[in-house]
CSV table of C-alpha atoms in Angstrom, one decimal:
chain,number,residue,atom,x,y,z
A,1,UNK,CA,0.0,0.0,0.0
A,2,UNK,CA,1.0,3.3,-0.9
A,3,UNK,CA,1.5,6.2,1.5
A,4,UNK,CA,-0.8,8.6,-0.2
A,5,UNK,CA,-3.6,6.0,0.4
A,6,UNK,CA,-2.2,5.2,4.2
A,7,UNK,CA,-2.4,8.8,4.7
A,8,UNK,CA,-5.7,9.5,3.1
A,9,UNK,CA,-7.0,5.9,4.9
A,10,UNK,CA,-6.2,7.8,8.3
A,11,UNK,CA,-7.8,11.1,7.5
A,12,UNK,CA,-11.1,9.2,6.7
A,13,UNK,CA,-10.9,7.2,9.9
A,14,UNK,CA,-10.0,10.3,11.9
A,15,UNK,CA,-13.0,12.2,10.1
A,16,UNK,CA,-15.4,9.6,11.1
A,17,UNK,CA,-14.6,9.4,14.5
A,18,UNK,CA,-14.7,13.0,15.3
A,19,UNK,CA,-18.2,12.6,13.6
A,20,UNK,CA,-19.2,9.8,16.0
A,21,UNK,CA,-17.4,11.5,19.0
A,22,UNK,CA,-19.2,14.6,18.6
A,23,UNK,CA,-22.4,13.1,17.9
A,24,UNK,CA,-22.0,11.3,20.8
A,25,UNK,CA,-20.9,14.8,22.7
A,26,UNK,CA,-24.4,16.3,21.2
A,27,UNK,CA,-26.5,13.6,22.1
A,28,UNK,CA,-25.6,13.4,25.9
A,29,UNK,CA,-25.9,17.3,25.9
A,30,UNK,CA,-29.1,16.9,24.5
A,31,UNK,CA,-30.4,14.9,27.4
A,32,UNK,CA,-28.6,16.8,30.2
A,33,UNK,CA,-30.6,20.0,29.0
A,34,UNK,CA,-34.2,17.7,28.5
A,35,UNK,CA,-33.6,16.5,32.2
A,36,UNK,CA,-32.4,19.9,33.3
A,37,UNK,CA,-35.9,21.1,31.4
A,38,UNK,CA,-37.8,18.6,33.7
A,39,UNK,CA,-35.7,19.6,37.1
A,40,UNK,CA,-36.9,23.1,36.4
A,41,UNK,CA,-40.6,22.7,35.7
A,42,UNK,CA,-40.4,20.3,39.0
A,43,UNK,CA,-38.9,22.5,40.8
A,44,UNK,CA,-41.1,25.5,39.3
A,45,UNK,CA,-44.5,24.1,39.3
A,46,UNK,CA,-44.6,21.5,42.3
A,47,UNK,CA,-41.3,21.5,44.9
A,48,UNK,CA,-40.6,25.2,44.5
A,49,UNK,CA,-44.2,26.5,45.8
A,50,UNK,CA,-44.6,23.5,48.0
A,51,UNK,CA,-41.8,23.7,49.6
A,52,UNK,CA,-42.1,28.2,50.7
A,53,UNK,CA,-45.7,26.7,51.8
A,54,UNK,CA,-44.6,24.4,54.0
A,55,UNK,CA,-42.3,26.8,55.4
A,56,UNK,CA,-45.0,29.0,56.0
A,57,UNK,CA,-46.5,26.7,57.7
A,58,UNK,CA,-44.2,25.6,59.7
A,59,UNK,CA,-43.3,28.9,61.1
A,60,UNK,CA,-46.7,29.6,62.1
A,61,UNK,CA,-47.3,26.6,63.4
A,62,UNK,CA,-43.9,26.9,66.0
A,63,UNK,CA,-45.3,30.2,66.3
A,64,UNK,CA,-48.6,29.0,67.5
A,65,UNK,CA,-46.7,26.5,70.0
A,66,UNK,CA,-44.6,29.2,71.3
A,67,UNK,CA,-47.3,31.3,72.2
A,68,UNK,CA,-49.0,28.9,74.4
A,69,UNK,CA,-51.0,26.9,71.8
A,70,UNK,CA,-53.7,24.6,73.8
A,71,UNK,CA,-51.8,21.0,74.1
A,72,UNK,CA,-53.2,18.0,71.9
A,73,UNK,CA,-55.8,17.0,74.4
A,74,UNK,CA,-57.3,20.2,75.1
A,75,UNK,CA,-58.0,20.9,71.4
A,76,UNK,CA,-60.3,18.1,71.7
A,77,UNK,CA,-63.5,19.6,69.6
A,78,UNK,CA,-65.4,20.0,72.7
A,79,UNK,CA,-62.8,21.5,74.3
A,80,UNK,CA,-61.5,23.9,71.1
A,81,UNK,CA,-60.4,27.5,72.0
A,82,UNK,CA,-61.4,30.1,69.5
A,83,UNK,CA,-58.2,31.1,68.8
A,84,UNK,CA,-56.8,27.6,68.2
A,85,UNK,CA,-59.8,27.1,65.7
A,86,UNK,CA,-59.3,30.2,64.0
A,87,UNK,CA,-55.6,29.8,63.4
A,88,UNK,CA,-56.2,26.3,62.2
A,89,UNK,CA,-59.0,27.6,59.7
A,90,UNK,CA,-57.8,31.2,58.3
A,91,UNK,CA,-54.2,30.6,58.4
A,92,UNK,CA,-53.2,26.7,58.1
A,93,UNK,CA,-56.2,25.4,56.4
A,94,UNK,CA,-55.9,28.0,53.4
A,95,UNK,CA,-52.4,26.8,53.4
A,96,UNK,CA,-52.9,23.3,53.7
A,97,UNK,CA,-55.2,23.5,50.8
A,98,UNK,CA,-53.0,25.5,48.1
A,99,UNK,CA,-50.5,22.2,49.3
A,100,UNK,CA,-52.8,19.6,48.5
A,101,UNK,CA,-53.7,21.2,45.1
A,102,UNK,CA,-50.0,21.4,44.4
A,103,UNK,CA,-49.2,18.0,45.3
A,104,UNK,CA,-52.2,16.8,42.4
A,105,UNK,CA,-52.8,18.9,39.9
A,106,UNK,CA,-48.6,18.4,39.4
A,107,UNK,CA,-48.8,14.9,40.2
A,108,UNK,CA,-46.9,14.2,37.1
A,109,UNK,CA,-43.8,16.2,38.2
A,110,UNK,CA,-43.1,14.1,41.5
A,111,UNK,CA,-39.8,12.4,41.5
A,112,UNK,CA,-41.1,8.7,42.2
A,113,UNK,CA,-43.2,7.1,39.8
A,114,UNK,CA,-45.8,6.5,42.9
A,115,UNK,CA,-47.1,9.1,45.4
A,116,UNK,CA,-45.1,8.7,48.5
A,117,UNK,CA,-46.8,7.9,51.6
A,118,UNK,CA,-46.2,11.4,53.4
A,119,UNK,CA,-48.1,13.2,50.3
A,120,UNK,CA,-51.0,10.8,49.9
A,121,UNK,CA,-51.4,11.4,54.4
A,122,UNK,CA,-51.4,15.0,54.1
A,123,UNK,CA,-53.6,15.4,51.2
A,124,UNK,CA,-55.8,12.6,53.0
A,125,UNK,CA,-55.9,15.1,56.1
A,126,UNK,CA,-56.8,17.7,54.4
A,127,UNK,CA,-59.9,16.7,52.8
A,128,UNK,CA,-60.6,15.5,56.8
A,129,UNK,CA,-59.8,19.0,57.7
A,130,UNK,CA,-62.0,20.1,55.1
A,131,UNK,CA,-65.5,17.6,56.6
A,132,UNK,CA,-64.3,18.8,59.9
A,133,UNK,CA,-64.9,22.5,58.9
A,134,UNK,CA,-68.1,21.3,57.2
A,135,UNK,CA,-69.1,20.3,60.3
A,136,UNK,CA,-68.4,23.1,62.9
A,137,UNK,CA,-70.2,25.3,60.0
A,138,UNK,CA,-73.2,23.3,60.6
A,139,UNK,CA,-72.6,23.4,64.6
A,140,UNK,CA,-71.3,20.0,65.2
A,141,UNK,CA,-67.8,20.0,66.8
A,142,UNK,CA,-65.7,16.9,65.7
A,143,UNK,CA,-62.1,15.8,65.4
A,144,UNK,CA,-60.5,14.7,61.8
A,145,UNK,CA,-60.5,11.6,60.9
A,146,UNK,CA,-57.0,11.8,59.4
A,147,UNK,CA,-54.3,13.1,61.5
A,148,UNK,CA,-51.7,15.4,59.7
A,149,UNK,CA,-48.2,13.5,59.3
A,150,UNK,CA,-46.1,16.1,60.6
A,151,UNK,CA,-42.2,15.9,60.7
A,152,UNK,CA,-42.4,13.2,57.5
A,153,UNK,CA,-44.3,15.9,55.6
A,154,UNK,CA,-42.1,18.6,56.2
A,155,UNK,CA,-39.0,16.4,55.9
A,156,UNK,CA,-40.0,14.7,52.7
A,157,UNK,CA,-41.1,18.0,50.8
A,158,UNK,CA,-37.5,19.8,52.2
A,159,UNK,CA,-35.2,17.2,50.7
A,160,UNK,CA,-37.2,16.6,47.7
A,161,UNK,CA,-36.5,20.4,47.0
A,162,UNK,CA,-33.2,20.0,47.9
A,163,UNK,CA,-32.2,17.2,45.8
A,164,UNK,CA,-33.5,18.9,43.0
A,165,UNK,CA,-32.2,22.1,43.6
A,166,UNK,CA,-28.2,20.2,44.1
A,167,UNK,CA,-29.4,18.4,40.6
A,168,UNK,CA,-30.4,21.3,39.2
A,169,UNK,CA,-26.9,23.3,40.1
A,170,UNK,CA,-25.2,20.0,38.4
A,171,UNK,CA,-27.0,20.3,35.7
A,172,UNK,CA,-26.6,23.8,34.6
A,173,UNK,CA,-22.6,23.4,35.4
A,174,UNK,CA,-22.7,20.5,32.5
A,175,UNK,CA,-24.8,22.7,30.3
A,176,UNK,CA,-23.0,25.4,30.3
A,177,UNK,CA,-19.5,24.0,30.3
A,178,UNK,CA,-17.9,24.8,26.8
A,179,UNK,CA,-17.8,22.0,24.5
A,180,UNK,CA,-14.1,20.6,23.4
A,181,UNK,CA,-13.1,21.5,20.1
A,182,UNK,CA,-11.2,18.6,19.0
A,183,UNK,CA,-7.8,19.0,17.5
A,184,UNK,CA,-7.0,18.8,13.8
């Protein structure tokens, strides 16, 4: 074999393999940016907002307790102070609700292909909430059927935002990383 047809043999194969390298390249960039497109619109439409609410939430609720909220037992509904039912329905119950309308009309957005446990018990005592309210409008004093699932709530919406938000951060740093120009 010649040289000239060594040489020219080599270009082609060099040529090709750029191609296939930088398709390759393109490809996986492609999908980093499609998942970084679904991280956002997570974190945008469902973990985002959920996760300020349950903040909000949470701080008026230790704000309750430090200000001498009635223990468990004497919010009993026979027993209910007015200020313990008006916090529960003007300030947590309006909350509660945006939450539970978060968690399904962006069902599709969760990160497990099943709604965990701690989402399906608070939206569960919610709607009690809700027959409770129903109730007391209607003069009969009752306690929900569904009790809310407190710390696994709170702990399961925080690092659910915060894994996103750390995947989201990864993300963008491979997005936005220049792409090699390979050498001639």
């Amino acid at each position: 074999m010649s040289t000239a047809v060594i040489t020219a043999s080599a270009s082609v194969l060099v040529a090709v393999l750029v191609f296939v390298l930088n398709q390759r390249a393109q490809i996986r960039q492609e999908r980093r940016q499609a998942r970084l497109a679904r991280v956002n619109s997570q974190l945008r439409e469902l973990y985002g907002p959920l996760n300020a609410l349950v903040e909000i939430n949470e701080r008026v609720w230790e704000a309750l307790r430090d200000s001498g909220l009635p223990r468990k037992a004497d919010r009993s509904p026979s027993r209910a102070d007015s200020d313990w039912l008006r916090w529960r329905s003007q300030a947590l119950q309006p909350v509660n609700l945006q939450m539970r309308d978060l968690i399904v009309d962006h069902a599709d957005l969760l990160i497990e292909p099943e709604l965990p446990k701690a989402l399906c018990d608070f939206c569960a005592h919610v709607a009690a909430v809700e027959i409770v309210l129903a109730a007391e409008a209607d003069g009969v004093r009752d306690r929900a059927l569904i009790v809310h699932p407190g710390a696994p709530f709170a702990t399961y919406v925080r690092e659910a935002f915060l894994r996103l938000k750390r995947e989201q951060q990864h993300l963008l740093a491979a997005v936005n990383r220049p792409r090699e120009i390979p050498a001639k």
